[in-house]
Amino acid sequence: MDTKRVVFVGVGGQGNLLASRLLGEAALSEGIPAVVSEIHGMAQRGGIVESAVLLGNVSSPIVSDGEADVLVGFEPVETLRALKKCNQETLVITNTHPLPPFTVSVGQGTYPPVDETLDLLQTKIKRVIALDGDAMAAQVGNPLSLNMVMLGALIGSGAIPIDADAMKKTIQQSTKKAFLESNLKAFDLGYESAKAQ
Amino acid sequence: MHKLLTDSPGMEMLLLGNEAIARGALEAGLSFATCYPGTPSSEIPEQFFRISQETDLCFEYSTNEKVALEVGAGAAVSGLRTMVTMKHVGLNVAADPLMTLAYSGVKAGMVIVTADDPYLFSSQNEQDNRYYARLSGLPMLEPTNTQEMKDITKMAFELSEELELPVLLRTTTRLNHVRGKVTLGELQPIKTKGEFKKNPFHFVAIPAVSRKLHKLLLEKFDQASEKSENWPENKIIGSGKWGIVTNGVSFNYVSDAVSDLGIQDQVSILKAGFSWPLPKGLIKQFLEQVDKVLVVEELEPIMENDLRAIAQELGILKSIKGKGVGKLSRLFEYDPGMVRDAIAKYFEVPYEPPKTVDLSGIPELPNRPPNLCPGCPHRATYHAVKEVCGEDAIHPTDIGCYTLGVLPPISMADYLICMGSSVSSSCGFAEATDKKVVSFIGDSTFFHSGITGLVNAVHNNHKFTLVILDNGTTAMTGHQPHPGVDTTPMGVQRTQIDLEELVRGCGVKDVHVVKPFKVKKTKEAVKAAMEYDGISVIISREICPLFAKAIGKARKAKPFHVNPDKCKNHRDCINKIACPAMYLEGEQVMINQNLCIGCAVCAQICPENAILPSK
């Protein structure tokens, strides 16, 4: 198969490490070679968290600038910050719900308006899928299911060779019962939203 | 059951590199393990800690890396297969025992994991620990992927036992924190007891003994060289005229680049999996079969220089390059694009790098540095000290979450070099300057290497104030216990050492124990401690809120909110303590009710008393 390089970015606490791990697990169960790279350490302290999943015939665990096939951004400014990983052909999937960093509150920076951020993305990237992942997570009654929404959108985009059934099977195997229903619903909402875009 | 205890040989699992190392050790019959946690090595002992609660595996979090290595040495010379794990700078702490343990050796296999951190994702330097193999004379193995991390760990134990030498297993962050497919092998039984056969004229390193032992080490080095020559993961891949030498994670970048550039037929790759001692015979064969050589190794040009020396000895005059080709440098980590580009340049392969999207017109984005958590007691302690001593005092600090206090608006860190340096450097600052010195150290770091500095301060009559930030855990690396922790909630019985008694036992007369969420009382204690004519210690005690949550002991306090009718927008709350639960809605300070844990520190500093508990 073709190599697919997927980069996930988000903020500590948004669950992007779990999303990338589950994607790796799903790939393994489908017999697709996968390498998942994570950076630990600062994740719990509100910093930027980046991970990558490389599928197919590739052994390097990281993605160089300009070489991502898909960028999944859990937060609009973080999507923009990670844009150097992309080329024109990269598919960008981004959450539109802002999570302003603390530096903005103390006057050390300005948070750019989200609609301008999205417009800017559209001018630079051929295909952008934008969705309010936090609203969808709230809709299913589980604010922590943002990562499932974003995974759903990734699978719904059709950009990688893993289908919804395989992904959901992996989610089922690694989710606590109490959250399973809401997680699967969140996945479906993200999936449908990406399909429709 | 812990997933690494799955006894199904042939089964495939997606494992983190660090989990793969732990599994490899279990497949080698690991019986004893010690460590001091440190990123990127921490998930190895995390597995052992949990596995030791289900099996006979003997595991401990030791007070520091030197202690961990010495504890491990006792077990390994008594015939138990032993693993000791640490981050790269941890090996500096353990360097003293390492150098002489290399002389006297071990009886059962002993593997020392050194996890290097190119790019300093979470370290104070990016030293290259391959030098430790050269310094100590110990063999070094370097896996290149998750499967090898398991397999080579297992082989490392066998190698160690055959040579009766500890073996260094070197990884880097991009191996420790990568998940990949691992095919499991067979688990081996855990040995519960060993036997120490006395041999003082071998194991007691007095000069007369060590003179013999040094000679023995050199003989073992020759045996290790032979092993390296025949090691399956020391190999030449391909038979082209363009030579590439590589190790560790870079092997993947090289393999992908060669295939991306379509130059498989032109290239020979020398993979150094047993990277010290180097396989000289294999290198000779390699140098003879290629026209020129590119060495792709992160950090120091170690193999590059070794290769030049070997070539010189053999009278081979071929170009050997590494650092300086393309963007290959001694700094930071490599990436696939950088390596592809360097290979294309050096061997003159036509190649157009992929074009990064046009980044013009992107507005300046607000920074998102990591921050102390909402309700973190360190923030409260820093605030109290800053209120008392203003901007003028010098604040040596130490290694842990609280190092984040270097960032504005807290800005309470002036000097840091390594674990424990807060205490000892304070002695120097206090003597060399006329400034007040108030330094900070975490509880775990104090046990690790603060105690000797404190004894020094007492004995040599230094005058400063040391604040021990006692949050009841080793927070930064994932809440491991330390000697001052009540370990009962973690399911193990360990003796808890009373920090206050310990400090008094070191000879400190002026000791204050404060609860940092009580702002006024904490400030009073800081003032009293700073006025004391001698060394004073403040123990600022409040459990890490993340750890409290993890063990089911979270505060049951109500969150706070800002009453907009009372708030006059002084913004002391935001400007002085910078709690991430606070945000601005327009010009009004608000508190995120989901993030606030009700520490009430902001409520105590608000000049209008506008911050109140929510109902």
Coordinates of C-alpha atoms in Angstrom, one line a residue, chain A residues 5 10-11 17 21 24-25 28 34-42 44-48 57-67 75 77-78 80-81 83-88 99-112 120 124-125, chain B residues 12-14 16 39 43 121 173-174 177-181 249 252-253 255-256 260 333-338 340 354-371 373 401 404 408 475-476 479 546 574-575 578-580 582-584:
Chain A
R5 CA 1.7 9.9 7.2
G10 CA -3.6 19.2 20.2
V11 CA -3.4 20.5 23.7
L17 CA -2.2 10.5 22.2
R21 CA -2.6 4.9 19.7
G24 CA -2.2 2.3 15.4
E25 CA -4.1 -0.6 17.1
L28 CA -2.4 -3.6 13.3
A34 CA 2.0 1.0 11.6
V35 CA 4.4 3.1 13.6
V36 CA 3.0 5.5 16.2
S37 CA 5.2 8.2 17.8
E38 CA 4.4 10.2 20.8
I39 CA 6.1 12.8 23.0
H40 CA 5.4 12.4 26.7
G41 CA 6.4 14.5 29.6
M42 CA 4.6 17.8 29.3
Q44 CA -0.5 17.0 31.4
R45 CA 0.7 20.5 31.9
G46 CA -1.3 22.3 29.2
G47 CA 1.4 22.3 26.5
I48 CA 1.2 21.3 22.9
N57 CA 5.8 0.6 3.9
V58 CA 7.8 3.1 6.1
S59 CA 9.9 2.6 9.2
S60 CA 10.7 6.1 10.2
P61 CA 8.6 7.0 13.3
I62 CA 8.3 10.8 12.6
V63 CA 7.1 13.1 9.9
S64 CA 9.3 15.8 8.4
D65 CA 8.1 19.3 7.5
G66 CA 6.0 19.4 4.4
E67 CA 5.6 15.6 4.4
E75 CA -7.5 23.1 18.2
V77 CA -4.5 27.7 16.5
E78 CA -2.5 24.5 16.9
L80 CA -2.2 26.6 12.1
R81 CA 1.0 26.2 14.1
L83 CA 1.0 23.9 9.1
K84 CA 4.7 23.5 8.4
K85 CA 4.2 19.8 8.4
C86 CA 1.9 20.2 5.3
N87 CA 2.2 20.6 1.6
Q88 CA -0.5 21.8 -0.7
L99 CA -8.9 26.8 23.5
P100 CA -6.9 30.1 24.1
P101 CA -3.7 29.5 25.9
F102 CA -3.1 31.2 29.2
T103 CA -0.6 33.6 27.6
V104 CA -3.5 35.4 25.9
S105 CA -5.2 36.1 29.3
V106 CA -2.1 37.7 30.6
G107 CA -1.7 39.9 27.5
Q108 CA 1.3 38.1 26.1
G109 CA -0.3 37.3 22.8
T110 CA -3.5 37.6 20.7
Y111 CA -5.7 34.7 19.7
P112 CA -6.6 35.1 16.0
L120 CA -6.4 31.3 5.8
K124 CA -3.2 27.4 1.5
I125 CA -4.5 23.9 1.5
Chain B
E12 CA 1.5 -9.6 17.9
M13 CA 1.0 -6.6 20.1
L14 CA 1.4 -2.8 19.5
L16 CA 5.5 1.3 23.3
T39 CA 12.0 10.9 30.8
E43 CA 7.6 3.8 31.3
F121 CA 12.4 17.2 24.9
T173 CA 13.4 9.4 22.9
R174 CA 12.2 8.5 19.4
H177 CA 8.2 6.7 22.9
V178 CA 7.3 5.0 19.6
R179 CA 4.7 2.3 19.4
G180 CA 5.2 -0.5 16.9
K181 CA 4.3 -4.1 16.3
V249 CA 16.6 5.4 15.1
N252 CA 15.0 3.9 9.8
Y253 CA 15.6 7.4 8.2
S255 CA 16.4 2.9 5.0
D256 CA 13.4 5.0 4.0
D260 CA 12.5 6.9 -1.5
E333 CA 17.5 15.0 16.5
Y334 CA 17.5 14.0 12.8
D335 CA 14.4 13.5 10.7
P336 CA 13.6 11.5 7.6
G337 CA 13.7 14.6 5.2
M338 CA 17.0 15.8 6.6
R340 CA 17.2 12.0 2.7
P354 CA 8.8 18.2 -0.9
K355 CA 7.6 21.8 -0.8
T356 CA 6.2 22.9 2.5
V357 CA 3.0 24.9 2.2
D358 CA 3.5 28.6 1.8
L359 CA 3.6 29.9 5.4
S360 CA 3.4 33.6 4.6
G361 CA 0.5 35.6 6.0
I362 CA 0.1 33.5 9.1
P363 CA -0.4 35.9 12.0
E364 CA 1.9 35.7 15.1
L365 CA 0.3 32.9 17.1
P366 CA 0.1 33.1 20.9
N367 CA 2.6 30.8 22.7
R368 CA 1.4 27.8 24.6
P369 CA 4.1 26.9 27.0
P370 CA 3.4 24.1 29.5
N371 CA 2.1 25.5 32.8
C373 CA -1.7 22.9 36.8
C401 CA 7.4 20.4 37.6
L404 CA 8.1 25.7 35.1
P408 CA 6.5 34.7 33.6
A475 CA 5.1 14.4 39.9
M476 CA 7.0 15.3 36.7
H479 CA 3.9 10.1 40.1
L546 CA -3.1 15.3 39.8
I574 CA -4.0 36.8 36.8
N575 CA -0.8 38.9 36.9
A578 CA -1.2 32.9 36.5
C579 CA -3.6 30.0 37.2
P580 CA -4.7 28.4 34.0
M582 CA -8.5 31.9 34.8
Y583 CA -9.4 33.6 31.6
L584 CA -10.7 36.9 30.2

